[in-house]
Tab-separated table of C-alpha atoms in Angstrom:
chain	number	residue	atom	x	y	z
L	1	MET	CA	13.792	1.102	-29.346
L	2	THR	CA	12.617	-2.450	-30.046
L	3	LYS	CA	10.989	-2.530	-26.630
L	4	VAL	CA	8.883	0.521	-27.438
L	5	ASN	CA	7.729	-0.858	-30.785
L	6	ARG	CA	6.575	-4.156	-29.294
L	7	ALA	CA	4.470	-2.519	-26.584
L	8	ARG	CA	0.996	-1.855	-27.976
L	9	SER	CA	-1.241	0.704	-26.357
L	10	THR	CA	-4.492	-0.818	-25.193
L	11	SER	CA	-7.251	-0.495	-22.632
L	12	PRO	CA	-7.145	-2.602	-19.434
L	13	PRO	CA	-8.211	-6.080	-20.635
L	14	ASP	CA	-10.155	-6.934	-17.414
L	15	GLY	CA	-9.256	-10.592	-17.911
L	16	GLY	CA	-7.022	-12.731	-20.098
L	17	TRP	CA	-3.409	-12.599	-18.920
L	18	GLY	CA	-4.664	-10.252	-16.201
L	19	TRP	CA	-5.723	-13.280	-14.184
L	20	MET	CA	-2.147	-14.570	-14.324
L	21	ILE	CA	-1.042	-11.187	-13.014
L	22	VAL	CA	-3.575	-11.615	-10.181
L	23	ALA	CA	-2.168	-15.087	-9.472
L	24	GLY	CA	1.372	-13.692	-9.409
L	25	CYS	CA	0.389	-10.857	-7.080
L	26	PHE	CA	-1.464	-13.370	-4.885
L	27	LEU	CA	1.763	-15.373	-4.472
L	28	VAL	CA	3.743	-12.176	-3.860
L	29	THR	CA	1.462	-11.212	-0.966
L	30	ILE	CA	1.862	-14.711	0.504
L	31	CYS	CA	5.652	-14.556	0.318
L	32	THR	CA	5.889	-10.966	1.620
L	33	ARG	CA	3.015	-9.939	3.896
L	34	ALA	CA	2.105	-13.423	5.200
L	35	VAL	CA	5.735	-14.294	5.977
L	36	THR	CA	6.143	-10.896	7.710
L	37	ARG	CA	3.078	-11.547	9.871
L	38	CYS	CA	4.313	-15.028	10.756
L	39	ILE	CA	7.517	-13.562	12.197
L	40	SER	CA	5.436	-12.783	15.289
L	41	ILE	CA	5.260	-16.551	15.932
L	42	PHE	CA	9.034	-16.446	16.479
L	43	PHE	CA	8.573	-13.666	19.084
L	44	VAL	CA	8.566	-15.861	22.193
L	45	GLU	CA	11.389	-18.028	20.780
L	46	PHE	CA	13.616	-15.001	20.137
L	47	GLN	CA	12.760	-13.491	23.532
L	48	THR	CA	13.627	-16.719	25.357
L	49	TYR	CA	16.744	-17.584	23.356
L	50	PHE	CA	18.358	-14.128	23.541
L	51	SER	CA	16.939	-13.250	27.022
L	52	GLN	CA	15.546	-9.853	25.925
L	53	ASP	CA	12.445	-7.861	26.904
L	54	TYR	CA	9.341	-7.154	24.796
L	55	ALA	CA	10.550	-3.831	23.364
L	56	GLN	CA	13.940	-5.134	22.179
L	57	THR	CA	12.474	-8.255	20.573
L	58	ALA	CA	9.662	-6.302	18.878
L	59	TRP	CA	12.249	-4.344	16.863
L	60	ILE	CA	12.736	-7.367	14.576
L	61	HIS	CA	9.164	-7.285	13.272
L	62	SER	CA	9.227	-3.475	13.234
L	63	ILE	CA	12.366	-3.253	11.114
L	64	VAL	CA	11.242	-5.757	8.467
L	65	ASP	CA	7.853	-3.983	8.200
L	66	CYS	CA	9.489	-0.552	8.207
L	67	VAL	CA	12.107	-1.345	5.556
L	68	THR	CA	9.457	-2.994	3.355
L	69	MET	CA	7.391	0.182	3.362
L	70	LEU	CA	10.277	2.661	3.571
L	71	CYS	CA	11.854	1.268	0.381
L	72	ALA	CA	8.534	0.911	-1.477
L	73	PRO	CA	9.313	3.991	-3.650
L	74	LEU	CA	12.587	2.288	-4.584
L	75	GLY	CA	10.577	-0.704	-5.775
L	76	SER	CA	8.423	1.629	-7.889
L	77	VAL	CA	11.495	3.336	-9.391
L	78	VAL	CA	13.108	-0.010	-10.298
L	79	SER	CA	9.812	-1.197	-11.793
L	80	ASN	CA	9.273	2.000	-13.813
L	81	HIS	CA	12.828	2.341	-15.145
L	82	LEU	CA	13.819	-1.322	-15.599
L	83	SER	CA	10.824	-3.658	-15.429
L	84	CYS	CA	8.447	-5.154	-12.895
L	85	GLN	CA	9.887	-8.597	-13.651
L	86	VAL	CA	13.468	-7.590	-12.858
L	87	GLY	CA	12.447	-5.814	-9.639
L	88	ILE	CA	10.452	-8.748	-8.233
L	89	MET	CA	13.095	-11.351	-9.099
L	90	LEU	CA	15.824	-9.241	-7.496
L	91	GLY	CA	13.638	-8.728	-4.441
L	92	GLY	CA	13.051	-12.469	-4.130
L	93	LEU	CA	16.779	-13.164	-4.069
L	94	LEU	CA	17.432	-10.483	-1.430
L	95	ALA	CA	14.538	-11.585	0.821
L	96	SER	CA	15.572	-15.241	0.675
L	97	THR	CA	19.183	-14.327	1.457
L	98	GLY	CA	18.071	-12.334	4.509
L	99	LEU	CA	16.015	-15.208	5.944
L	100	ILE	CA	18.785	-17.769	5.338
L	101	LEU	CA	21.446	-15.555	6.941
L	102	GLY	CA	19.064	-14.857	9.832
L	103	SER	CA	19.007	-18.569	10.673
L	104	PHE	CA	22.707	-18.266	11.623
L	105	ALA	CA	22.224	-15.191	13.874
L	106	THR	CA	23.938	-15.147	17.277
L	107	SER	CA	22.329	-11.954	18.603
L	108	LEU	CA	19.320	-9.749	18.068
L	109	LYS	CA	21.502	-7.227	16.189
L	110	HIS	CA	22.263	-9.880	13.591
L	111	LEU	CA	18.524	-10.472	13.172
L	112	TYR	CA	17.953	-6.715	12.856
L	113	LEU	CA	20.332	-6.627	9.866
L	114	THR	CA	19.438	-9.901	8.134
L	115	LEU	CA	15.806	-10.678	8.908
L	116	GLY	CA	14.978	-6.984	9.292
L	117	VAL	CA	16.893	-4.870	6.754
L	118	LEU	CA	17.876	-7.342	4.008
L	119	THR	CA	14.595	-9.277	3.926
L	120	GLY	CA	12.587	-6.050	4.204
L	121	LEU	CA	14.467	-4.548	1.238
L	122	GLY	CA	13.711	-7.632	-0.833
L	123	PHE	CA	10.011	-7.477	0.038
L	124	ALA	CA	9.957	-3.751	-0.877
L	125	LEU	CA	11.170	-4.481	-4.417
L	126	CYS	CA	8.337	-6.999	-4.866
L	127	TYR	CA	5.254	-5.666	-3.104
L	128	SER	CA	4.159	-2.323	-4.607
L	129	PRO	CA	5.165	-3.130	-8.244
L	130	ALA	CA	3.089	-6.347	-8.168
L	131	ILE	CA	0.059	-4.518	-6.772
L	132	ALA	CA	0.400	-1.683	-9.312
L	133	MET	CA	0.549	-4.221	-12.168
L	134	VAL	CA	-2.905	-5.529	-11.204
L	135	GLY	CA	-4.265	-1.978	-11.521
L	136	LYS	CA	-2.937	-1.781	-15.087
L	137	TYR	CA	-4.715	-4.967	-16.184
L	138	PHE	CA	-8.104	-4.248	-14.567
L	139	SER	CA	-10.539	-1.334	-14.606
L	140	ARG	CA	-14.152	-2.505	-14.381
L	141	ARG	CA	-13.379	-5.348	-11.948
L	142	LYS	CA	-10.466	-3.667	-10.216
L	143	ALA	CA	-11.707	-4.080	-6.616
L	144	LEU	CA	-12.418	-7.793	-7.143
L	145	ALA	CA	-8.993	-8.328	-8.737
L	146	TYR	CA	-7.326	-6.558	-5.823
L	147	GLY	CA	-9.434	-8.555	-3.376
L	148	ILE	CA	-8.209	-11.847	-4.810
L	149	SER	CA	-4.614	-10.599	-5.015
L	150	MET	CA	-4.483	-9.254	-1.470
L	151	SER	CA	-6.183	-12.365	-0.072
L	152	GLY	CA	-2.791	-14.039	-0.413
L	153	SER	CA	-1.835	-12.405	2.870
L	154	GLY	CA	-4.742	-14.038	4.706
L	155	ILE	CA	-4.381	-17.427	3.050
L	156	GLY	CA	-0.663	-17.329	3.724
L	157	ILE	CA	-1.192	-16.591	7.426
L	158	PHE	CA	-3.836	-19.315	7.668
L	159	ILE	CA	-1.519	-21.923	6.174
L	160	LEU	CA	1.873	-20.698	7.375
L	161	ALA	CA	0.985	-19.937	11.029
L	162	PRO	CA	0.499	-23.586	12.126
L	163	VAL	CA	3.204	-24.768	9.702
L	164	VAL	CA	5.759	-22.319	11.120
L	165	GLN	CA	4.829	-23.353	14.669
L	166	LEU	CA	5.321	-27.011	13.684
L	167	LEU	CA	8.657	-26.200	12.018
L	168	ILE	CA	9.845	-24.420	15.180
L	169	GLU	CA	8.916	-27.438	17.293
L	170	GLN	CA	10.607	-29.889	14.901
L	171	PHE	CA	13.689	-27.969	13.708
L	172	SER	CA	13.973	-25.026	16.189
L	173	TRP	CA	13.665	-21.416	15.078
L	174	ARG	CA	16.881	-21.633	13.056
L	175	GLY	CA	15.605	-24.482	10.894
L	176	ALA	CA	12.241	-22.755	10.460
L	177	LEU	CA	13.920	-19.556	9.165
L	178	LEU	CA	16.069	-21.595	6.771
L	179	ILE	CA	13.008	-23.338	5.314
L	180	LEU	CA	11.152	-20.000	4.998
L	181	GLY	CA	14.165	-18.648	3.094
L	182	GLY	CA	13.781	-21.386	0.502
L	183	PHE	CA	10.027	-20.807	0.317
L	184	VAL	CA	10.454	-17.068	-0.365
L	185	LEU	CA	12.537	-17.869	-3.470
L	186	ASN	CA	9.156	-18.452	-5.167
L	187	LEU	CA	9.059	-14.670	-5.607
L	188	CYS	CA	11.369	-15.159	-8.602
L	189	VAL	CA	8.671	-17.294	-10.252
L	190	CYS	CA	6.066	-14.605	-9.495
L	191	GLY	CA	8.253	-11.999	-11.175
L	192	ALA	CA	8.369	-14.042	-14.385
L	193	LEU	CA	4.556	-13.777	-14.672
L	194	MET	CA	4.497	-9.956	-14.705
L	195	ARG	CA	4.176	-9.326	-18.452
L	196	PRO	CA	4.420	-5.565	-19.207
L	197	ILE	CA	1.436	-3.714	-20.723
L	198	THR	CA	1.182	-0.203	-22.193
L	199	LEU	CA	-2.140	1.557	-21.659
L	200	LYS	CA	-3.656	4.294	-23.830
L	201	GLU	CA	-3.372	6.847	-21.055
L	202	ASP	CA	0.326	6.055	-20.784
L	203	CYS	CA	0.751	6.882	-24.470
L	204	SER	CA	-1.270	10.108	-24.173
L	205	ALA	CA	1.239	11.436	-21.615
L	206	PRO	CA	4.218	13.461	-22.923
L	207	GLU	CA	7.026	11.336	-24.363
L	208	GLN	CA	9.722	13.543	-22.886
L	209	ASN	CA	10.926	10.849	-20.475
L	210	HIS	CA	11.528	8.320	-23.269
L	211	MET	CA	13.396	10.876	-25.395
L	212	CYS	CA	15.518	11.827	-22.381
L	213	ARG	CA	16.429	8.204	-21.677
L	214	THR	CA	17.300	7.540	-25.352
L	215	GLN	CA	19.458	10.643	-25.718
L	216	THR	CA	21.139	9.959	-22.380
L	217	GLN	CA	22.113	6.466	-23.481
L	218	ASP	CA	23.540	7.831	-26.757
L	219	LEU	CA	25.525	10.467	-24.899
L	220	LYS	CA	26.868	7.896	-22.449
L	221	GLN	CA	28.092	5.724	-25.314
L	222	GLY	CA	29.757	8.678	-27.044
L	223	SER	CA	31.573	10.339	-24.146
L	224	PRO	CA	30.994	8.695	-20.780
L	225	CYS	CA	33.278	11.050	-18.856
L	226	SER	CA	31.972	14.298	-20.275
L	227	THR	CA	30.712	16.880	-17.756
L	228	TRP	CA	27.962	17.953	-20.140
L	229	THR	CA	26.693	14.360	-20.293
L	230	LYS	CA	26.482	14.147	-16.509
L	231	GLU	CA	24.504	17.416	-16.359
L	232	TRP	CA	22.127	16.138	-19.050
L	233	VAL	CA	21.585	12.877	-17.146
L	234	GLN	CA	20.793	14.782	-13.947
L	235	THR	CA	18.335	17.077	-15.774
L	236	CYS	CA	16.532	14.141	-17.389
L	237	LEU	CA	16.310	12.187	-14.145
L	238	CYS	CA	14.954	15.199	-12.251
L	239	GLY	CA	12.345	15.880	-14.942
L	240	SER	CA	11.288	12.229	-15.045
L	241	LEU	CA	10.967	11.936	-11.259
L	242	GLN	CA	9.124	15.266	-11.053
L	243	GLN	CA	6.548	14.035	-13.538
L	244	GLU	CA	6.187	10.667	-11.790
L	245	TYR	CA	5.576	12.264	-8.390
L	246	SER	CA	3.493	15.304	-9.417
L	247	PHE	CA	0.539	13.864	-7.470
L	248	LEU	CA	2.306	14.857	-4.217
L	249	MET	CA	0.903	18.376	-4.708
L	250	MET	CA	-2.717	17.169	-4.743
L	251	SER	CA	-4.610	18.104	-1.572
L	252	ASP	CA	-6.649	14.863	-1.625
L	253	PHE	CA	-3.471	12.784	-1.708
L	254	VAL	CA	-1.928	14.789	1.156
L	255	VAL	CA	-4.981	14.082	3.357
L	256	LEU	CA	-4.842	10.382	2.407
L	257	ALA	CA	-1.141	10.311	3.280
L	258	ILE	CA	-1.714	11.799	6.746
L	259	SER	CA	-4.527	9.353	7.479
L	260	VAL	CA	-2.344	6.430	6.344
L	261	LEU	CA	0.216	7.343	9.021
L	262	PHE	CA	-2.345	6.902	11.812
L	263	MET	CA	-3.907	3.817	10.225
L	264	ALA	CA	-0.498	2.134	9.861
L	265	TYR	CA	0.379	2.894	13.479
L	266	GLY	CA	-2.730	1.099	14.672
L	267	CYS	CA	-2.774	-1.959	12.436
L	268	SER	CA	0.741	-3.339	13.007
L	269	PRO	CA	1.007	-4.149	16.769
L	270	LEU	CA	-1.847	-6.667	16.791
L	271	PHE	CA	0.068	-9.049	14.514
L	272	VAL	CA	3.035	-8.837	16.888
L	273	TYR	CA	1.188	-9.083	20.206
L	274	LEU	CA	-1.911	-11.211	19.552
L	275	VAL	CA	-0.017	-14.449	20.245
L	276	PRO	CA	1.806	-13.110	23.376
L	277	TYR	CA	-1.456	-11.565	24.634
L	278	ALA	CA	-3.325	-14.849	24.156
L	279	LEU	CA	-0.566	-16.707	26.016
L	280	SER	CA	-0.759	-14.166	28.865
L	281	VAL	CA	-4.475	-14.862	29.402
L	282	GLY	CA	-3.982	-18.636	29.584
L	283	VAL	CA	-4.350	-19.771	25.972
L	284	SER	CA	-1.998	-22.589	24.883
L	285	HIS	CA	0.683	-22.182	22.208
L	286	GLN	CA	-1.237	-24.169	19.604
L	287	GLN	CA	-4.465	-22.282	20.310
L	288	ALA	CA	-2.629	-18.957	20.048
L	289	ALA	CA	-1.216	-19.997	16.649
L	290	PHE	CA	-4.766	-21.089	15.746
L	291	LEU	CA	-5.951	-17.513	16.438
L	292	MET	CA	-3.451	-16.263	13.841
L	293	SER	CA	-4.827	-18.832	11.417
L	294	ILE	CA	-8.384	-17.627	12.042
L	295	LEU	CA	-7.227	-14.056	11.529
L	296	GLY	CA	-5.699	-15.123	8.236
L	297	VAL	CA	-8.637	-17.090	6.827
L	298	ILE	CA	-11.173	-14.384	7.731
L	299	ASP	CA	-8.802	-11.855	6.205
L	300	ILE	CA	-9.183	-13.825	2.953
L	301	ILE	CA	-12.963	-13.608	3.136
L	302	GLY	CA	-12.711	-9.864	3.791
L	303	ASN	CA	-10.378	-9.387	0.814
L	304	ILE	CA	-12.548	-11.198	-1.709
L	305	THR	CA	-16.097	-10.459	-0.524
L	306	PHE	CA	-15.494	-6.783	0.226
L	307	GLY	CA	-13.747	-6.366	-3.131
L	308	TRP	CA	-16.662	-8.072	-4.888
L	309	LEU	CA	-19.280	-6.070	-2.986
L	310	THR	CA	-17.660	-2.702	-3.667
L	311	ASP	CA	-17.500	-3.549	-7.389
L	312	ARG	CA	-21.299	-3.857	-7.474
L	313	ARG	CA	-23.198	-0.996	-9.107
L	314	CYS	CA	-24.852	0.080	-5.843
L	315	LEU	CA	-21.495	0.506	-4.037
L	316	LYS	CA	-19.164	1.352	-6.939
L	317	ASN	CA	-19.333	5.075	-6.201
L	318	TYR	CA	-18.959	4.568	-2.431
L	319	GLN	CA	-15.666	2.639	-2.283
L	320	TYR	CA	-14.057	5.569	-0.442
L	321	VAL	CA	-16.773	5.444	2.238
L	322	CYS	CA	-16.422	1.654	2.524
L	323	TYR	CA	-12.703	2.109	3.171
L	324	LEU	CA	-13.419	4.569	6.004
L	325	PHE	CA	-16.006	2.211	7.463
L	326	ALA	CA	-13.591	-0.753	7.512
L	327	VAL	CA	-10.729	1.209	9.121
L	328	GLY	CA	-13.031	2.665	11.793
L	329	LEU	CA	-14.482	-0.737	12.743
L	330	ASP	CA	-10.994	-2.222	13.128
L	331	GLY	CA	-10.277	0.627	15.575
L	332	LEU	CA	-13.402	-0.233	17.565
L	333	CYS	CA	-12.302	-3.895	17.709
L	334	TYR	CA	-9.028	-2.766	19.285
L	335	LEU	CA	-10.918	-0.879	22.018
L	336	CYS	CA	-12.783	-4.062	22.971
L	337	LEU	CA	-9.744	-6.360	22.984
L	338	PRO	CA	-8.542	-5.742	26.609
L	339	MET	CA	-11.900	-7.074	27.853
L	340	LEU	CA	-11.518	-10.378	25.944
L	341	GLN	CA	-9.505	-12.772	28.111
L	342	SER	CA	-10.435	-16.280	26.964
L	343	LEU	CA	-10.290	-18.270	23.742
L	344	PRO	CA	-14.094	-18.250	23.127
L	345	LEU	CA	-14.002	-14.434	23.261
L	346	LEU	CA	-10.794	-14.019	21.257
L	347	VAL	CA	-12.092	-16.107	18.343
L	348	PRO	CA	-14.964	-13.667	17.474
L	349	PHE	CA	-12.489	-10.791	17.825
L	350	ALA	CA	-10.071	-12.457	15.386
L	351	CYS	CA	-12.958	-12.996	12.936
L	352	THR	CA	-14.177	-9.382	13.097
L	353	PHE	CA	-10.770	-7.736	13.018
L	354	GLY	CA	-9.533	-10.075	10.283
L	355	TYR	CA	-12.534	-9.388	8.051
L	356	PHE	CA	-12.281	-5.603	8.142
L	357	ASP	CA	-8.486	-5.726	7.974
L	358	GLY	CA	-8.811	-7.618	4.702
L	359	ALA	CA	-11.520	-5.188	3.577
L	360	TYR	CA	-9.569	-1.963	3.901
L	361	VAL	CA	-6.285	-3.503	2.666
L	362	THR	CA	-8.113	-4.426	-0.561
L	363	LEU	CA	-9.367	-0.860	-1.011
L	364	ILE	CA	-6.069	0.970	-0.402
L	365	PRO	CA	-4.961	0.639	-4.079
L	366	VAL	CA	-8.520	1.372	-5.284
L	367	VAL	CA	-8.792	4.572	-3.243
L	368	THR	CA	-5.285	5.616	-4.304
L	369	ALA	CA	-6.109	5.016	-7.992
L	370	GLU	CA	-9.311	7.063	-7.589
L	371	ILE	CA	-7.218	10.025	-6.405
L	372	VAL	CA	-4.118	9.896	-8.668
L	373	GLY	CA	-5.217	7.817	-11.706
L	374	THR	CA	-3.767	4.616	-13.168
L	375	THR	CA	-0.706	6.212	-14.813
L	376	SER	CA	0.755	7.381	-11.488
L	377	LEU	CA	-0.537	4.400	-9.484
L	378	SER	CA	2.795	2.579	-9.161
L	379	SER	CA	4.603	5.679	-7.853
L	380	ALA	CA	1.651	6.677	-5.633
L	381	LEU	CA	1.432	3.211	-4.071
L	382	GLY	CA	5.158	3.393	-3.448
L	383	VAL	CA	4.618	6.603	-1.482
L	384	VAL	CA	1.569	5.225	0.359
L	385	TYR	CA	3.461	2.128	1.471
L	386	PHE	CA	6.496	4.292	2.228
L	387	LEU	CA	4.297	6.197	4.705
L	388	HIS	CA	3.600	2.901	6.484
L	389	ALA	CA	7.301	2.666	7.303
L	390	VAL	CA	7.727	4.931	10.332
L	391	PRO	CA	4.515	3.770	12.082
L	392	TYR	CA	5.448	0.148	11.419
L	393	LEU	CA	8.891	0.824	12.878
L	394	VAL	CA	7.827	2.617	16.077
L	395	SER	CA	4.400	1.174	16.933
L	396	PRO	CA	5.413	-2.357	18.095
L	397	PRO	CA	8.306	-1.084	20.287
L	398	ILE	CA	6.060	1.654	21.728
L	399	ALA	CA	3.399	-0.961	22.449
L	400	GLY	CA	6.079	-3.197	23.992
L	401	TRP	CA	7.304	-0.316	26.148
L	402	LEU	CA	3.731	0.299	27.355
L	403	VAL	CA	3.386	-3.406	28.197
L	404	ASP	CA	6.696	-3.389	30.103
L	405	THR	CA	5.774	-0.160	31.929
L	406	THR	CA	2.126	-0.831	32.808
L	407	GLY	CA	2.293	-4.611	33.111
L	408	SER	CA	-0.732	-5.074	30.825
L	409	TYR	CA	-1.704	-4.746	27.161
L	410	THR	CA	-4.615	-2.343	27.759
L	411	ALA	CA	-2.822	0.960	27.108
L	412	ALA	CA	-1.110	-0.396	23.978
L	413	PHE	CA	-4.352	-1.673	22.431
L	414	LEU	CA	-6.323	1.474	23.282
L	415	LEU	CA	-3.693	3.693	21.677
L	416	CYS	CA	-3.803	1.617	18.491
L	417	GLY	CA	-7.604	1.685	18.418
L	418	PHE	CA	-7.879	5.459	18.782
L	419	SER	CA	-5.207	5.913	16.113
L	420	MET	CA	-7.206	3.923	13.543
L	421	ILE	CA	-10.456	5.690	14.449
L	422	PHE	CA	-8.763	9.079	14.022
L	423	SER	CA	-7.504	7.990	10.576
L	424	SER	CA	-11.058	7.169	9.496
L	425	VAL	CA	-12.550	10.364	10.976
L	426	LEU	CA	-9.880	12.539	9.316
L	427	LEU	CA	-10.656	11.193	5.831
L	428	ALA	CA	-14.409	11.452	6.434
L	429	PHE	CA	-14.078	15.073	7.565
L	430	ALA	CA	-11.923	15.967	4.535
L	431	ARG	CA	-14.396	14.383	2.104
L	432	LEU	CA	-17.352	16.108	3.810
L	433	LEU	CA	-15.554	19.475	3.701
L	434	LYS	CA	-14.830	19.037	-0.002
L	435	LYS	CA	-18.474	18.243	-0.792
L	436	MET	CA	-19.685	21.239	1.193
L	437	LYS	CA	-17.258	23.488	-0.694
L	438	LYS	CA	-18.467	22.191	-4.063
L	439	THR	CA	-22.101	22.676	-3.064
L	440	GLN	CA	-21.385	26.221	-1.921
L	441	LEU	CA	-19.639	27.061	-5.205
L	442	ARG	CA	-22.575	25.787	-7.248
L	443	PHE	CA	-25.048	27.714	-5.119
L	444	LEU	CA	-23.075	30.955	-5.439
L	445	ALA	CA	-22.785	30.429	-9.184
L	446	LYS	CA	-26.540	30.113	-9.612
L	447	GLU	CA	-27.241	33.118	-7.378
L	448	SER	CA	-24.741	35.464	-9.018
L	449	ASP	CA	-25.365	34.708	-12.710
L	450	PRO	CA	-27.894	32.285	-14.219
L	451	LYS	CA	-25.755	31.974	-17.362
L	452	LEU	CA	-22.691	31.116	-15.341
L	453	GLN	CA	-21.350	27.567	-15.702
L	454	LEU	CA	-18.624	26.354	-13.405
L	455	TRP	CA	-16.073	23.748	-14.258
L	456	THR	CA	-14.481	22.683	-11.014
L	457	ASN	CA	-11.108	21.068	-10.553
L	458	GLY	CA	-10.422	20.892	-6.797
L	459	SER	CA	-10.754	24.457	-5.529
L	460	VAL	CA	-10.249	26.138	-8.951
L	461	ALA	CA	-13.320	27.330	-10.893
L	462	TYR	CA	-13.426	28.596	-14.470
L	463	SER	CA	-16.206	30.942	-15.569
L	464	VAL	CA	-16.848	29.931	-19.168
L	465	ALA	CA	-20.043	31.816	-19.942
L	466	ARG	CA	-18.802	35.132	-18.634
L	467	GLU	CA	-15.582	34.894	-20.642
L	468	LEU	CA	-17.561	34.166	-23.821
L	469	ASP	CA	-19.809	37.158	-23.170
L	470	GLN	CA	-16.768	39.399	-22.806
L	471	ARG	CA	-15.321	38.137	-26.090
L	472	ASP	CA	-18.656	38.752	-27.883
L	473	GLY	CA	-18.738	42.313	-26.520
L	474	GLU	CA	-15.203	42.989	-27.698
L	475	SER	CA	-15.896	41.700	-31.212
L	476	MET	CA	-19.069	43.826	-31.489
L	477	ALA	CA	-17.186	46.950	-30.397
L	478	ILE	CA	-14.477	46.327	-33.021
L	479	ALA	CA	-17.143	45.852	-35.720
L	480	MET	CA	-18.912	49.115	-34.798
L	481	LEU	CA	-15.595	50.987	-34.772
L	482	GLY	CA	-14.815	49.647	-38.261
L	483	SER	CA	-18.198	50.765	-39.635
L	484	ASN	CA	-17.754	54.273	-38.198
L	485	LEU	CA	-14.336	54.607	-39.846
L	486	THR	CA	-15.775	53.678	-43.252
């Protein structure tokens, strides 16, 4: 009860401690997404040491990415029911443990369990709660705040890619994993920065969940073994979860979810196969790692500049369109990649792909918040990142299988490119269809009744004027009937 009294309802401060939240989220993205991307630098080392093919080795990166996204709703649940601080600190401990245990692996299966499952679970508890916390502290400058926060992934890749390569050369892949395990413990520091905040819209929601939790705790203390208590706990949990995930019934969110599946399939393989592809066309190991660094630093520029641009007044209402544009251009970059077979050609590719990758990653939380609102943002982001899981799991092994089967990277890159383009086209078509439907409703309303006013909410329309006219007619009839009786 003390916790509830201390939390004051307020509007998003758009500054103040919010910038510390941005700094914490920035470090979280370095320790989660950047470290995940840098696992691809170990690809050749793992393949050589364990004498495995492309497809088998690619499962390591796939599993850590998949588990991170698959368990994202779990991170949201822990954050909502305990606290964001507890979730991120716990995630930091799990992720660090996975990397440290992975340094002692004697087979790929050991790496699947430690580096893949355990580290991925730790990252899942950190990633979506930290991103959702930024959305609670910012409203007017939300895209810029997200741009700075998400730029941690690019900065991390830029710094860590050559550092990890140097660590591998100096201490072997085992020593490099051990050092990364110590580095990831910084997630515990990031968790300490996530000070909770209660917004006005949170207070305007029904307080049923809080009452349920309070009464459940009282019942547990009174009779922990009672059957009635267990039934009450189940009812409260079901009601709470149903309210948290009510956005799943929104048609706009369903379309976004489907498009995310195709976008996630396309974006993941490049970070696994850019270094091996560069090596296959004659680029040296250091130059290939340099390409990852370029990808990372341009990703930073995309995060910050695209976030700043879409917060400007001229583009504020077109953030959805900017997201589609960025995803589609990344798909086009993929289609051109098989024709680029030298370092001077791969550098412009890394710049272009990195910029628009940073651009659309910044806008994912913004577009999600536009659809579901700030109150449900943590749960919605958990679902959105959860939907990344299966594509992240299957796309690198499928790409590896295509490389093993065809003997080239062309088919793998083309499939990824068309997948991202389809994701962009699907969202564009859905938005266009919705606008056409709204225009048609307004036109029909004006044609049928000039007094008619439509309030639209999705596909539901309420005729206010006509209902008022009917009520006026009924009241006049009652008045006339009364006068006749007298």
